[in-house]
Short mmCIF file of C-alpha atoms and ligand atoms in Angstrom, two decimals:
data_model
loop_
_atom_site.label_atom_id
_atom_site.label_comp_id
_atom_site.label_asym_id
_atom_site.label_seq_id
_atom_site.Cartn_x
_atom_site.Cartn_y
_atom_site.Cartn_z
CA UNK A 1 -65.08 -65.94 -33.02
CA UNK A 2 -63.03 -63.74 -30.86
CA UNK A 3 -60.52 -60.99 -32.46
CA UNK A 4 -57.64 -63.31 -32.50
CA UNK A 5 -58.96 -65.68 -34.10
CA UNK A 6 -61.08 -63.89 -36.35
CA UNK A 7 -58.36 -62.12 -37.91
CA UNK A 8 -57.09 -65.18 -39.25
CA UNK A 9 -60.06 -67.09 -40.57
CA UNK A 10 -63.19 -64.84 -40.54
CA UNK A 11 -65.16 -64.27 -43.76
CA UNK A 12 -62.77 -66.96 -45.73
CA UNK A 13 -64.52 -66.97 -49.12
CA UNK A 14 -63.59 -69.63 -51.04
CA UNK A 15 -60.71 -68.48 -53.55
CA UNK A 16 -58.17 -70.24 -51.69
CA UNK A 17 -57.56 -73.49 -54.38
CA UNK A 18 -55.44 -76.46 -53.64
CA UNK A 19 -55.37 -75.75 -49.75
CA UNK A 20 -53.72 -72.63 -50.10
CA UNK A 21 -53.34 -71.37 -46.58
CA UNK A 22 -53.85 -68.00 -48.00
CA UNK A 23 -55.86 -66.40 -50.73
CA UNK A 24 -54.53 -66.53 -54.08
CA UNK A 25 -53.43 -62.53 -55.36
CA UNK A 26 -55.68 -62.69 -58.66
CA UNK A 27 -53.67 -60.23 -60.75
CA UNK A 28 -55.81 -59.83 -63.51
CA UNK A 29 -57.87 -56.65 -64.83
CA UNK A 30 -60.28 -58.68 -66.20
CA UNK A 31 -62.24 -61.82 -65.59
CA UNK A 32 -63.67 -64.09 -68.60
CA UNK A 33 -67.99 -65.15 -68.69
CA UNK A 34 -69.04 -68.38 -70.32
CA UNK A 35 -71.11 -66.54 -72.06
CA UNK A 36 -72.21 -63.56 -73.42
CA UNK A 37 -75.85 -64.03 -71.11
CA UNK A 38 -73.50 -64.15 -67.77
CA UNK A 39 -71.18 -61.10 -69.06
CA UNK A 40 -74.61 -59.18 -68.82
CA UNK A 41 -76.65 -60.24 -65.97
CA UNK A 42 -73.33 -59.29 -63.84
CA UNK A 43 -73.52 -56.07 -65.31
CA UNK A 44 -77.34 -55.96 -64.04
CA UNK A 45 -76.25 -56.72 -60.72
CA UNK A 46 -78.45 -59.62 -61.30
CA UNK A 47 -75.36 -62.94 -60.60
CA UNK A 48 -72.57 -62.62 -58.56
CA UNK A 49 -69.20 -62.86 -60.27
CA UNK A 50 -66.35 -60.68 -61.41
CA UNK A 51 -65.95 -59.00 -64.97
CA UNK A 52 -63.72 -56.31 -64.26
CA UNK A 53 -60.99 -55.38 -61.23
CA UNK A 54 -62.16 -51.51 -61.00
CA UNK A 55 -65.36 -53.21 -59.54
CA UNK A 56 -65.17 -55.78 -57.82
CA UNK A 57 -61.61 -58.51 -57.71
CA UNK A 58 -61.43 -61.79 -55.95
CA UNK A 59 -58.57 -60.93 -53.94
CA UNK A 60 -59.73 -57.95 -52.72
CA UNK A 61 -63.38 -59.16 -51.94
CA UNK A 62 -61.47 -61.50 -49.37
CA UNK A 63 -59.92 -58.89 -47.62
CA UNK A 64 -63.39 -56.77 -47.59
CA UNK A 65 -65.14 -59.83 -45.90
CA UNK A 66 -62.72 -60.06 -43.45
CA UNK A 67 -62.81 -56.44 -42.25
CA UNK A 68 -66.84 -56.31 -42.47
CA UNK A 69 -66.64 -59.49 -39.95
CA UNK A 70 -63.66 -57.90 -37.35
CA UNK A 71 -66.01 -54.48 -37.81
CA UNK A 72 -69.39 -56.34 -37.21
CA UNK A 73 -71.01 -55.17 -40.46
CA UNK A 74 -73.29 -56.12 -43.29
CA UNK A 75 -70.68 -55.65 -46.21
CA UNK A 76 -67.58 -53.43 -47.28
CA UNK A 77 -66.35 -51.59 -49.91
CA UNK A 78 -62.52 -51.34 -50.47
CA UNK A 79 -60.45 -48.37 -51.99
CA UNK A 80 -57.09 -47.22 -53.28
CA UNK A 81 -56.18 -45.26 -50.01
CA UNK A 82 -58.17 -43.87 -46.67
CA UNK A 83 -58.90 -40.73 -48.29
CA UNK A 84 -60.89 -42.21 -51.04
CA UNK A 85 -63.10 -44.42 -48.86
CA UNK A 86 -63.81 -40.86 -46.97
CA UNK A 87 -64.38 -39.24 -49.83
CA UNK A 88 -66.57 -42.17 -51.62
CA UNK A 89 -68.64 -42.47 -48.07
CA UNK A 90 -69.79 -38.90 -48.46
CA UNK A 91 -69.86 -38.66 -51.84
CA UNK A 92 -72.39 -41.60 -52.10
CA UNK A 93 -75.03 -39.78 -50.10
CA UNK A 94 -74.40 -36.15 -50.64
CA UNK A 95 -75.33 -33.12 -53.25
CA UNK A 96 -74.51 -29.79 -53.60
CA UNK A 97 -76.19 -27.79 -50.95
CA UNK A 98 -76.10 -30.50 -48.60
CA UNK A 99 -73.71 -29.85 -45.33
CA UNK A 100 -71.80 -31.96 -42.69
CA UNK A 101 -71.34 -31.97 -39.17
CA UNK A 102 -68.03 -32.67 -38.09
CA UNK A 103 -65.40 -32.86 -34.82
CA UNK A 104 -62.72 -30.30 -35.00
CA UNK A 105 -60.01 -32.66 -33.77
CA UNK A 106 -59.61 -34.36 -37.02
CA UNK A 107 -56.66 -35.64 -39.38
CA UNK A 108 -55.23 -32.86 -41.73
CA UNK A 109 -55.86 -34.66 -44.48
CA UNK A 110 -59.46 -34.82 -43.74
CA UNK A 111 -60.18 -31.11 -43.13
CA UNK A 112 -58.69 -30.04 -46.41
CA UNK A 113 -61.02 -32.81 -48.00
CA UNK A 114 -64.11 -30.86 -46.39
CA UNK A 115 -62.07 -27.51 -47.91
CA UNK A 116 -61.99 -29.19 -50.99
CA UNK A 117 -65.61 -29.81 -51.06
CA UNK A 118 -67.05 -26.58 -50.80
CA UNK A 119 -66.38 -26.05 -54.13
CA UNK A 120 -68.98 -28.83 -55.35
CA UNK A 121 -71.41 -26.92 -52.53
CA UNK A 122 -71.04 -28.78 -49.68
CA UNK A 123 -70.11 -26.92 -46.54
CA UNK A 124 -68.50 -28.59 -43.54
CA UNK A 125 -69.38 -26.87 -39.98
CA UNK A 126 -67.16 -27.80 -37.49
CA UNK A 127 -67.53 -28.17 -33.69
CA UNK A 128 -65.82 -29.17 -30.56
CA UNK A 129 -65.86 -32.88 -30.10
CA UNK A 130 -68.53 -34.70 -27.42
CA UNK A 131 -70.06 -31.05 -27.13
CA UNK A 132 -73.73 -31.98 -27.29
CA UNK A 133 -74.67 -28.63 -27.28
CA UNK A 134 -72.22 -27.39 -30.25
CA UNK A 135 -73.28 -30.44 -32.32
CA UNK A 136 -77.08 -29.66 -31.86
CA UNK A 137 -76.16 -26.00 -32.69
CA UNK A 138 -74.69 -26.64 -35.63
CA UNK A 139 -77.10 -29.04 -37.48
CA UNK A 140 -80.01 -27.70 -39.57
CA UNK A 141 -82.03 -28.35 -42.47
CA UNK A 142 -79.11 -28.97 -44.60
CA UNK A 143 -77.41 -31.41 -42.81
CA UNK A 144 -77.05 -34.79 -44.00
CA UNK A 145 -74.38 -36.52 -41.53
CA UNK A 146 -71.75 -36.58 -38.90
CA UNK A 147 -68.42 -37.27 -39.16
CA UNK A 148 -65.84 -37.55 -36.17
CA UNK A 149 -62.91 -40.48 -35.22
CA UNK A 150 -62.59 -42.73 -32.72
CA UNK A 151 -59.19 -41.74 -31.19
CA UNK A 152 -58.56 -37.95 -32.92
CA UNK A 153 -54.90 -37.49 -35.05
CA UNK A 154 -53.41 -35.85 -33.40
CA UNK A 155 -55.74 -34.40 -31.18
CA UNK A 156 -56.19 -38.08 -29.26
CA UNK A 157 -59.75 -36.82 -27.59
CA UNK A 158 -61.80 -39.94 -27.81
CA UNK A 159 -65.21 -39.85 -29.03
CA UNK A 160 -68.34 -40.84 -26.97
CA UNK A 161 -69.76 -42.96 -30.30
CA UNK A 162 -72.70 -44.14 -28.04
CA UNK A 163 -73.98 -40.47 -27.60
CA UNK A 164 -72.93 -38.79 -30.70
CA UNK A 165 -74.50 -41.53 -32.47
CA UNK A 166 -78.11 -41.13 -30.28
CA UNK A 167 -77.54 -37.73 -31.22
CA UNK A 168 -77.27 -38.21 -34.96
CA UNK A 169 -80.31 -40.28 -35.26
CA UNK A 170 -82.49 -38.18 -32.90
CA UNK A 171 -81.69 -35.62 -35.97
CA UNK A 172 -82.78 -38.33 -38.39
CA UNK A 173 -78.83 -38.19 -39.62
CA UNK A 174 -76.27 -41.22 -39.97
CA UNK A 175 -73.15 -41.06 -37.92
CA UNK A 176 -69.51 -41.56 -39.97
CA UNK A 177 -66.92 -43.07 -37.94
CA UNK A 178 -63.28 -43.01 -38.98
CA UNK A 179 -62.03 -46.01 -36.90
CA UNK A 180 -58.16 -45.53 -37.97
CA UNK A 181 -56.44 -44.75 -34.95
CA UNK A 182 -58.16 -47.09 -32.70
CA UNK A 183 -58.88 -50.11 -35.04
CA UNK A 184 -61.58 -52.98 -34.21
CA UNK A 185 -59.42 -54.72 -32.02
CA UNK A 186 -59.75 -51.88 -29.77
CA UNK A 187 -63.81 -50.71 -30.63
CA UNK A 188 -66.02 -51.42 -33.13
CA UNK A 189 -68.22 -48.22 -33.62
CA UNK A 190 -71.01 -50.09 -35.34
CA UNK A 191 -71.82 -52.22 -31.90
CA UNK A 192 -72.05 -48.61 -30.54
CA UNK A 193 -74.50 -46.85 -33.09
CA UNK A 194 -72.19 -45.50 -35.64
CA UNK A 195 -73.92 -46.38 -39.38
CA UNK A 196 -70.45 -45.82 -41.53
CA UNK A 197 -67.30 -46.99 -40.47
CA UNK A 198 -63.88 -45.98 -42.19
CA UNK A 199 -60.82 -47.18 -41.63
CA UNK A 200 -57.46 -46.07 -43.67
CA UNK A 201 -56.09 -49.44 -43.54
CA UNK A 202 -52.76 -48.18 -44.72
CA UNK A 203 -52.17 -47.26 -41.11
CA UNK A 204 -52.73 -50.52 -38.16
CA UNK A 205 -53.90 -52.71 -40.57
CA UNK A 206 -51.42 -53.08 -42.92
CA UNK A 207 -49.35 -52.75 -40.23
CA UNK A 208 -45.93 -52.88 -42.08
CA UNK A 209 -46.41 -49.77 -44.10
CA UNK A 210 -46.85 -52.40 -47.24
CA UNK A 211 -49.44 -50.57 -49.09
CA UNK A 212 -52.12 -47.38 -48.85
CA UNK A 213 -55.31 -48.43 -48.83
CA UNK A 214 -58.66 -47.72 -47.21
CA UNK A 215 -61.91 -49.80 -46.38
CA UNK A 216 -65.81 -48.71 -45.76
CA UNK A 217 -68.03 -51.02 -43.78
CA UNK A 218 -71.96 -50.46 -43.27
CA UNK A 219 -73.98 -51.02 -40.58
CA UNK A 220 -76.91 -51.56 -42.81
CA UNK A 221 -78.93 -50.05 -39.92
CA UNK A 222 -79.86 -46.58 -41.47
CA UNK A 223 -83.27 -46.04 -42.80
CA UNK A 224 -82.46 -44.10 -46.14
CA UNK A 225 -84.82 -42.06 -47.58
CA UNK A 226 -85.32 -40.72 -51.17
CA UNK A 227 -86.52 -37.21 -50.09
CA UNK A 228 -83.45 -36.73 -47.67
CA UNK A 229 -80.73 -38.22 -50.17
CA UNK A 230 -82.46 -38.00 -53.38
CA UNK A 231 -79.03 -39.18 -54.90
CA UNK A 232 -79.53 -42.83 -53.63
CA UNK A 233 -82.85 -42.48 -56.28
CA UNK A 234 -84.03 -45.85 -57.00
CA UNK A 235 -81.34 -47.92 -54.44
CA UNK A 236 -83.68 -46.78 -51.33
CA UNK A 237 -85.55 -50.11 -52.46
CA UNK A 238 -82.62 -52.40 -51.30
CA UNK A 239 -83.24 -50.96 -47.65
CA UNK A 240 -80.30 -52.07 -45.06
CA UNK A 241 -78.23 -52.48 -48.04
CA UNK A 242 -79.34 -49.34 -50.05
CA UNK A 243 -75.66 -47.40 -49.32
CA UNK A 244 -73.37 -50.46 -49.71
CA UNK A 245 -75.36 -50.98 -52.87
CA UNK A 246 -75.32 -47.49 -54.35
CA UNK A 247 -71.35 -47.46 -53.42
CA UNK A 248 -70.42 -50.60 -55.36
CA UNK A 249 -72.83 -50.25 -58.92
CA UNK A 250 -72.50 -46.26 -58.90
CA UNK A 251 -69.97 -44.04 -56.84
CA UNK A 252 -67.19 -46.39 -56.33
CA UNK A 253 -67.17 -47.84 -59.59
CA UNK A 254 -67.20 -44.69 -61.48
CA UNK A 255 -64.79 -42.77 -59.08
CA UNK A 256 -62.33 -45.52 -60.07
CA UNK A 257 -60.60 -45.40 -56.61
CA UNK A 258 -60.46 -49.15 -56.69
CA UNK A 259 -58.00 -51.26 -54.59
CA UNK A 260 -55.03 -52.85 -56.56
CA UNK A 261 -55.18 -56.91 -55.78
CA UNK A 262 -51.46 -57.21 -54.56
CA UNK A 263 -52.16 -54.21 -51.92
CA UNK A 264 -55.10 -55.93 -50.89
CA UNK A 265 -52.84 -59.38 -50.34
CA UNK A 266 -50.54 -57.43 -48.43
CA UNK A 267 -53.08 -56.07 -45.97
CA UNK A 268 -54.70 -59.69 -45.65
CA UNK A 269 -50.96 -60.90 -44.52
CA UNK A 270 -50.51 -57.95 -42.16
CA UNK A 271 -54.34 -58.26 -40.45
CA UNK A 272 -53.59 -61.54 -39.02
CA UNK A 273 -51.39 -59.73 -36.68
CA UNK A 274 -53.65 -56.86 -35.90
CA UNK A 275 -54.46 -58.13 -32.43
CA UNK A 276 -51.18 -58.97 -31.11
CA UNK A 277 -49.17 -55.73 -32.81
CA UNK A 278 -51.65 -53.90 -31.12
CA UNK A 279 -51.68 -55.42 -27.72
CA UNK A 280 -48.03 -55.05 -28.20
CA UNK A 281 -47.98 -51.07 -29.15
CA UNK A 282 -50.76 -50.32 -26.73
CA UNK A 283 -49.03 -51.28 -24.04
CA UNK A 284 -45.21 -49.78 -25.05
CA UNK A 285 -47.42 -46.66 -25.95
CA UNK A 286 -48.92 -46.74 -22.03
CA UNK A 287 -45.58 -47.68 -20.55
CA UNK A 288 -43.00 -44.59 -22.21
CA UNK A 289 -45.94 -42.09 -22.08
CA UNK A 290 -45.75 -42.92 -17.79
CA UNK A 291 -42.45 -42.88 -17.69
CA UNK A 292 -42.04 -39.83 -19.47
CA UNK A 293 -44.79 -37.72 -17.96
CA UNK A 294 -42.86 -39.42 -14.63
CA UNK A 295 -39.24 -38.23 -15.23
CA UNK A 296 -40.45 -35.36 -16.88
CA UNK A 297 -42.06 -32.58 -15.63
CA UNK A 298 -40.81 -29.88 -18.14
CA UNK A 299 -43.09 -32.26 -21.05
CA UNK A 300 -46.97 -32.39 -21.19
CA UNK A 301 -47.66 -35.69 -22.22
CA UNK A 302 -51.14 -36.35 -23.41
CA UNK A 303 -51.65 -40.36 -23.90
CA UNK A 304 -55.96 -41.42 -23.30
CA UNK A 305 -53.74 -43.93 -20.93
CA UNK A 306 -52.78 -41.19 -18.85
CA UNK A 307 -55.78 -40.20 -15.82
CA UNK A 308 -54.40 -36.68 -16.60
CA UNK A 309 -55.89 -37.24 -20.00
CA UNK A 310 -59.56 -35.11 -20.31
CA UNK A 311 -60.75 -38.59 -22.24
CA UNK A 312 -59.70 -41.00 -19.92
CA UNK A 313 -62.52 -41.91 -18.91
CA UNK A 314 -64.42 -41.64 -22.05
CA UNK A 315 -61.34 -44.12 -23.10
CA UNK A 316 -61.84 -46.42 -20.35
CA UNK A 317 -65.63 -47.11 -20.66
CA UNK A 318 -65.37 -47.37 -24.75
CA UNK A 319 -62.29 -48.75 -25.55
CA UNK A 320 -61.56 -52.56 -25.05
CA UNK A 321 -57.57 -54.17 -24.55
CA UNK A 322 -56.05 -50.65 -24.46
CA UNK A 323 -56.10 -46.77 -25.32
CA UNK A 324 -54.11 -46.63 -28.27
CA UNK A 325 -50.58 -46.71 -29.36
CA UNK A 326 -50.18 -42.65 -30.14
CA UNK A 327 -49.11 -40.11 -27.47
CA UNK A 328 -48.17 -36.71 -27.81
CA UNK A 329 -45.94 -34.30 -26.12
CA UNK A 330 -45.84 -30.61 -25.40
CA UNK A 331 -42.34 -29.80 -25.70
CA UNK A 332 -42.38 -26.43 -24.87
CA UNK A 333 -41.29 -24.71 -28.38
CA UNK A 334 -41.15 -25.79 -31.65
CA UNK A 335 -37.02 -25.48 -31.49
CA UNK A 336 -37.26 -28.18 -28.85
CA UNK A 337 -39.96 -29.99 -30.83
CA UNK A 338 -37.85 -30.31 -33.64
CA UNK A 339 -34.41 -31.13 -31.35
CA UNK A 340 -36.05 -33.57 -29.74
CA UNK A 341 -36.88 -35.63 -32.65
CA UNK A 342 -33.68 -35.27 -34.45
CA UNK A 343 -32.13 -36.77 -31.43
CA UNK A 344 -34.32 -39.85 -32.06
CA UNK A 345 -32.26 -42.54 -32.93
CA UNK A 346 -34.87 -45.21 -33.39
CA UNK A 347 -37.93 -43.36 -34.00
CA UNK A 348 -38.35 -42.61 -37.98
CA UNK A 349 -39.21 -39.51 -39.33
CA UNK A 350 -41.77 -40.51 -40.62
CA UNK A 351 -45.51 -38.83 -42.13
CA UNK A 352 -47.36 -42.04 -40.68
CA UNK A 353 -48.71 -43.88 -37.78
CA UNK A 354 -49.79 -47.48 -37.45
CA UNK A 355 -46.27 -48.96 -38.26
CA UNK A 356 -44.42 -51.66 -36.58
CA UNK A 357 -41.66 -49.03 -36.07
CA UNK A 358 -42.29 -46.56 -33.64
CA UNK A 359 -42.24 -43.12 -35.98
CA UNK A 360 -42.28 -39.75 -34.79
CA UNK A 361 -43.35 -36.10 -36.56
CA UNK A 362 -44.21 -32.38 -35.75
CA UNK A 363 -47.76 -32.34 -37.07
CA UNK A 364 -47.91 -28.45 -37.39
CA UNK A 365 -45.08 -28.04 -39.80
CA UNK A 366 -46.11 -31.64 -42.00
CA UNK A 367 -49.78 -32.94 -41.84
CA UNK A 368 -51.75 -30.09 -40.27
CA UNK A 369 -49.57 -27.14 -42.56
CA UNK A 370 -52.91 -26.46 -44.85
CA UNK A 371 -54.73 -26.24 -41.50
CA UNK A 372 -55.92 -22.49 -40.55
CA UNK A 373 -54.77 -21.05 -37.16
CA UNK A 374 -57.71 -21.73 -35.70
CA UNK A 375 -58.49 -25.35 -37.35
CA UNK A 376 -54.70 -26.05 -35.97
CA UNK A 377 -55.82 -24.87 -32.13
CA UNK A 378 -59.21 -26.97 -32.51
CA UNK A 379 -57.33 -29.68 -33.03
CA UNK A 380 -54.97 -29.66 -30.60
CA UNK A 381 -52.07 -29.00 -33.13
CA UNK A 382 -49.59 -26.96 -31.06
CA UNK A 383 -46.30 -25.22 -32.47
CA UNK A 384 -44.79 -27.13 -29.60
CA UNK A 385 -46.42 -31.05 -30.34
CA UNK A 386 -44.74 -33.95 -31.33
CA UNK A 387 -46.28 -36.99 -32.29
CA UNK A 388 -45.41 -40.43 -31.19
CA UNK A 389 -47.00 -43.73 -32.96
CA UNK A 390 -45.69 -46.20 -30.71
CA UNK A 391 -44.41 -49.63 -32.49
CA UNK A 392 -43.32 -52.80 -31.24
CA UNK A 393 -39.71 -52.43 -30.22
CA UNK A 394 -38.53 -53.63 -26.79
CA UNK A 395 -39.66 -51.24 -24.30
CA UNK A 396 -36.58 -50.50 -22.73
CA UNK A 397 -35.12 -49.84 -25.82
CA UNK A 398 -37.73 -46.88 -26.77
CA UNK A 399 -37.27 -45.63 -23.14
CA UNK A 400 -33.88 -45.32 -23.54
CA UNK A 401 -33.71 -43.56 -27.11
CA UNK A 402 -36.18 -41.10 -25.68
CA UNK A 403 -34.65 -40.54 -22.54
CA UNK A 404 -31.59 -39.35 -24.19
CA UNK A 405 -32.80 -37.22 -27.10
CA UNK A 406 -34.94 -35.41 -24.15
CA UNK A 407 -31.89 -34.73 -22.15
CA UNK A 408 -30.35 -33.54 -25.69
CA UNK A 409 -33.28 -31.18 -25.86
CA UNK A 410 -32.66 -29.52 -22.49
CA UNK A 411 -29.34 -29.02 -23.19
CA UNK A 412 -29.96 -26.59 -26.72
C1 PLP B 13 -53.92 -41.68 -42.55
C2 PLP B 13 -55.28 -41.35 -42.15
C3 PLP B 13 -56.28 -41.12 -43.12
C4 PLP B 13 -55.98 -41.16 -44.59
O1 PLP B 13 -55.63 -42.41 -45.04
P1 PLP B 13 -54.67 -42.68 -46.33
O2 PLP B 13 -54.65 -44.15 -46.43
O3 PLP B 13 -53.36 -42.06 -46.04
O4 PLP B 13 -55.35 -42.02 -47.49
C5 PLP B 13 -57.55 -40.84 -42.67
N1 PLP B 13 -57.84 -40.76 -41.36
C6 PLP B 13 -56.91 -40.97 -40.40
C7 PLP B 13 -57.30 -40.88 -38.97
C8 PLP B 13 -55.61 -41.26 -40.76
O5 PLP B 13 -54.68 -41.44 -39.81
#
C-alpha cells in the first residue's frame, strides 16, 4: 500500500462493528473475561485480549497498528505524550551506570529528560550531529544506545540515519530515532537501519493539535543480549520481539503512561490526512522560506529546502515528497525576534509545531530556556531565532502576513 492509502486502511483490526467506517472509541477502564481461566492466562501473556486500559485498549491498539504499518515495523507501543514514549524507550533497556550517545541538536524537552536522568545514574554525552568521529569518541564501555532526530527542533540539521545507524551497530548498540519533525510520510528510519523509532504524535500526526500523545515502533531487528541489558532478564528469549515485549508486560505497564482511548480516536481521525497536510505544509514551508531568504537579505533563513542549507543534501538523498514544514530565521536580535512575531497576524503564538495553523515562537526564551549556554549554541538556538512550523493556509496569504510584520521589524 502506498502512504496515501495506507493511512486510511492499513493495520484495520477488526473493532470496527456494524460497518463502522471508523473504529469504535472503547471508553472503558476495564474489559470483562468469561471466565476466571481467561482473566488469568491474559495476565500470563499467554491469550490475546484486553483486561485493563493502562495495558493494552481496543481503540488504541488500532491506532498502534496503523503507525507500526506507515513506520514499517514489527509492533508499537502507545503513550500519554512524546515524552513518555522517550522516556519508556530508554527506560526499557537501561540501568544505572549505563550511558547514551546523543546529537546535540535536539528538542528542549528532550535534553532536560537526559538532565533528569542522571540522577537514576545514567549520563547522556552529547556530540555534534553526523560527526562520525565525535560519535565514535564518545562511546565506550558504558554505552548502551544512540539517540538523535530525523529533522532536529529547532536545529533542522538532518540526520544521515543510514550511517549513524552502521555506526551504532558496528558498536554492537541500537540506534533511537525520534521521527517527529519529519514523520513517515517523509522517511521511515527503520527502512534505513534505525532499531527504535519515536514519534510525539501530538505534533504532525494529530495534526489538529487534538490531543498529546506519543507512539514507539520496533524494528524487531536488534539482537538483545542479557549480558549487555541485563534488565530485559528473561524477555531476551522472545528475540526480534524481546523490547516490544519487555515494554508492554513490564515498563509501560507499570510506568502507567498509557494512552487515553478518545486521544487515541482523535489521532486515528487526524492520520488519514497525514500525507496530504504534509504535502501541503512542505511545500508552503519551501515556498515563504525562498521568498523570504529572496526579498530578504537582512534575515538568515535556514529551511533543509534551501541549497544554502549545510543538510541539503543530506535532505535530498534521505528524505522522500519534501524537507519539512519548519524553517527558521536569524533575525538579527532578539528585539527584532520578538517584533517580528508580534507583528504576525496569522501565525499563533504558539509552544508547538505540527499544526494545521502555521505557529510561530522564539525557542530561546520558551522551549530551549532550561538549556545551558552551550547546549543552546549546539543546537542552533540563537538569541536572534524564530521558529516557523508552516501550516496549510493559502500561500499568498502567509507571504503576505510575513512580508509585513518583517517590514514592521525594520522599522523598530
Ligand atoms: C514535541 C516533541 C517531543 C515531545 O512530545 P510531547 O508529545 O509534547 O510530549 C519530542 N520530540 C520532538 C522532536 C518534539 O517536537
Amino acid at each position: 500500500m502506498n502512504f496515501n492509502t495506507a493511512v486510511l486502511h492499513a493495520g484495520k483490526s477488526g473493532i470496527e462493528k456494524y460497518g463502522a467506517t471508523l473504529p469504535p472509541v472503547y471508553q472503558s477502564s476495564a474489559f470483562e473475561q468469561e471466565s476466571a481461566d481467561g482473566l488469568a492466562k491474559i495476565f500470563e501473556n499467554k491469550a490475546p485480549g484486553y483486561c485493563y486500559t493502562r495495558v493494552a485498549n481496543p481503540t488504541v491498539t488500532a491506532f498502534e497498528n496503523r503507525i507500526t504499518k506507515l513506520e514499517g515495523g514489527i509492533a508499537s507501543v502507545a503513550f500519554s505524550s512524546g515524552m513518555a514514549a522517550i522516556t519508556n524507550a530508554f527506560l526499557n533497556i537501561l540501568q544505572s551506570g549505563n550511558e547514551i550517545v546523543a546529537s546535540a541538536s535536539l528538542y528542549g524537552g528532550t535534553i532536560d529528560l537526559f538532565r533528569d536522568l542522571e540522577a537514576f545514574g545514567i549520563h547522556t554525552v552529547f556530540v555534534k550531529n553526523n560527526d562520525r568521529a565525535a560519535f565514535e569518541n564518545a562511546i565506550n564501555e558504558k554505552t548502551r544506545l544512540i539517540f538523535a532526530e530525523t529533522i532536529g527542533n529547532p536545529c533542522l540539521d538532518v540526520t544521515d540515519i543510514r550511517k549513524l545507524a552502521e555506526l551504532a551497530h558496528s558498536h554492537g548498540l541500537p540506534l533511537i530515532i525520534d521521527n517527529t519533525t519529519a514523520t513517515p510520510y517523509l522517511v521511515r528510519p527503520l527502512e534505513l537501519g534505525a532499531d527504535i523509532v519515536v514519534n510525539s504524535s501530538s505534533k504532525y500526526i494529530n495534526g489538529n493539535s487534538s490531543a498529546i500523545s506519543g507512539v514507539l515502533t520496533d524494528g524487531g531487528h536488534f539482537q538483545w543480549t542479557r549480558e549487555k541489558y541485563p534488565v530485559l532478564g528473561d524477555y531476551v528469549k522472545y528475540g526480534p520481539m524481546a523490547y516490544i515485549t519487555r515494554m508492554r508486560a513490564s515498563v509501560f505497564r507499570n510506568m502507567g503512561a498509557c494512552l487515553s482511548p478518545q486521544n487515541a480516536f482523535l489521532n486515528l481521525l487526524g492520520i488519514e490526512t497525514l500525507g496530504l497536510r504534509m504535502e501541503r505544509q512542505c511545500r508552503n514551508a519551501m515556498e515563504l522560506a525562498s521568498r523570504i531568504q529572496e526579498a530578504c537579505p537582512d534575515i538568515t533563513v535556514n529551511y533543509p529546502g534551501l541549497t544554502t542549507s549545510p543538510w541539503h543534501e543530506i535532505a535530498g538523498r534521505q528524505l522522500e515528497n519534501g524537507y519539512g514544514a519548519i524553517l527558521t530565521m536569524r533575525t538579527g536580535s532578539k528585539q527584532k525576534a520578538f517584533t517580528l512575531i508580534d507583528q504576525l497576524k496569522l501565525a499563533l503564538k504558539i509552544s508547538n509545531i505540527g499544526d494545521t495553523k502555521t505557529l510561530v515562537i522564539h525557542p530561546s526564551s520558551t522551549i530551549s530556556l532550561h538549556s545551558s549556554e552551550t547546549q543552546k549554541r549546539e543546537a542552533g538556538v540563537y538569541e536572534d531565532l524564530v521558529r516557523v512550523s508552516v501550516g496549510i493556509e493559502d500561500i499568498e496569504d502567509l507571504t503576505e502576513d510575513f512580508r509585513q510584520a518583517i517590514e514592521m521589524m525594520r522599522r523598530q
